[in-house]
XYZ file of C-alpha atoms in Angstrom:
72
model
C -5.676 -40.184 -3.574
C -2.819 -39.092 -1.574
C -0.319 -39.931 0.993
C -0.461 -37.672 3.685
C 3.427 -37.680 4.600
C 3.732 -35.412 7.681
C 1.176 -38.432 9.295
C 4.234 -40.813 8.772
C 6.611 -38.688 10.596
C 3.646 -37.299 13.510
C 4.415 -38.603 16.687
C 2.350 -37.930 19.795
C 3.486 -36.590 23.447
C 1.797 -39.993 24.581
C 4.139 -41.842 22.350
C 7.304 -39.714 23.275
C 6.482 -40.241 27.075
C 6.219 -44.295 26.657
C 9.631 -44.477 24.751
C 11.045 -42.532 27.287
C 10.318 -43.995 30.540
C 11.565 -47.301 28.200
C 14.580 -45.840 27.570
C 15.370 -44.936 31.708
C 14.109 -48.401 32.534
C 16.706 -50.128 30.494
C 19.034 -47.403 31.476
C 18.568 -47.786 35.171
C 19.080 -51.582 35.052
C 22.032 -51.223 32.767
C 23.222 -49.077 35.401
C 22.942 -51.497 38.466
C 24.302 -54.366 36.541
C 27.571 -52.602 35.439
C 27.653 -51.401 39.538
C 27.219 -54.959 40.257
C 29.845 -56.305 37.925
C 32.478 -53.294 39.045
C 31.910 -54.224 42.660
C 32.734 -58.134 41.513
C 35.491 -56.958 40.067
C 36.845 -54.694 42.643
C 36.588 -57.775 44.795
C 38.765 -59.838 42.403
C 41.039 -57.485 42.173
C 41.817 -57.120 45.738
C 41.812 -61.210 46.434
C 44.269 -61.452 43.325
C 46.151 -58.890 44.949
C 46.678 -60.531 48.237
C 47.330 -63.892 46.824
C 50.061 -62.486 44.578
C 50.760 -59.247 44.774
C 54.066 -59.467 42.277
C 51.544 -60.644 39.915
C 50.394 -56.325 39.643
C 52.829 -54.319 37.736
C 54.903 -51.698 40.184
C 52.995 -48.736 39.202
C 50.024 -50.358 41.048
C 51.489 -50.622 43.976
C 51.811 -48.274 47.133
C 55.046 -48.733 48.982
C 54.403 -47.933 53.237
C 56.805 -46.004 54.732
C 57.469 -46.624 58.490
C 55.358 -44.209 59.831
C 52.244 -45.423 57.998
C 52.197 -43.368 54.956
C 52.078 -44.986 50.969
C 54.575 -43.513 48.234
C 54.815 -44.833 44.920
């Protein structure tokens, strides 16, 4: 008796098809948390910012000129 080898490493199309749409589930919900959490963040951000802005190093902030436009 034998082991039949190439029956370890035999996969079917069925198989590939399940671990795949497994894969773009947890992909696609990975996705919309990290959006989530980046929008949460975002939000921080911008309530930090107008609470303290001298908290934010210079390079962060956008001077306004006069006549409406931001320069460094």
């Amino acid at each position: 008796m034998k082991l039949n080898e190439q029956m370890v490493a035999a996969i079917t199309g069925d198989e590939v098809v399940e671990e795949y749409k497994a894969e773009i589930g947890e992909l696609f919900n990975e996705k919309v948390i990290l959006k989530r959490q980046v929008t949460k963040q975002q939000a921080l951000i911008r309530y930090l910012f107008d609470k303290a802005p001298e908290a934010f190093p210079d390079d962060y902030i956008l001077k306004e000129e006069n006549n409406g436009t931001k320069n460094k």
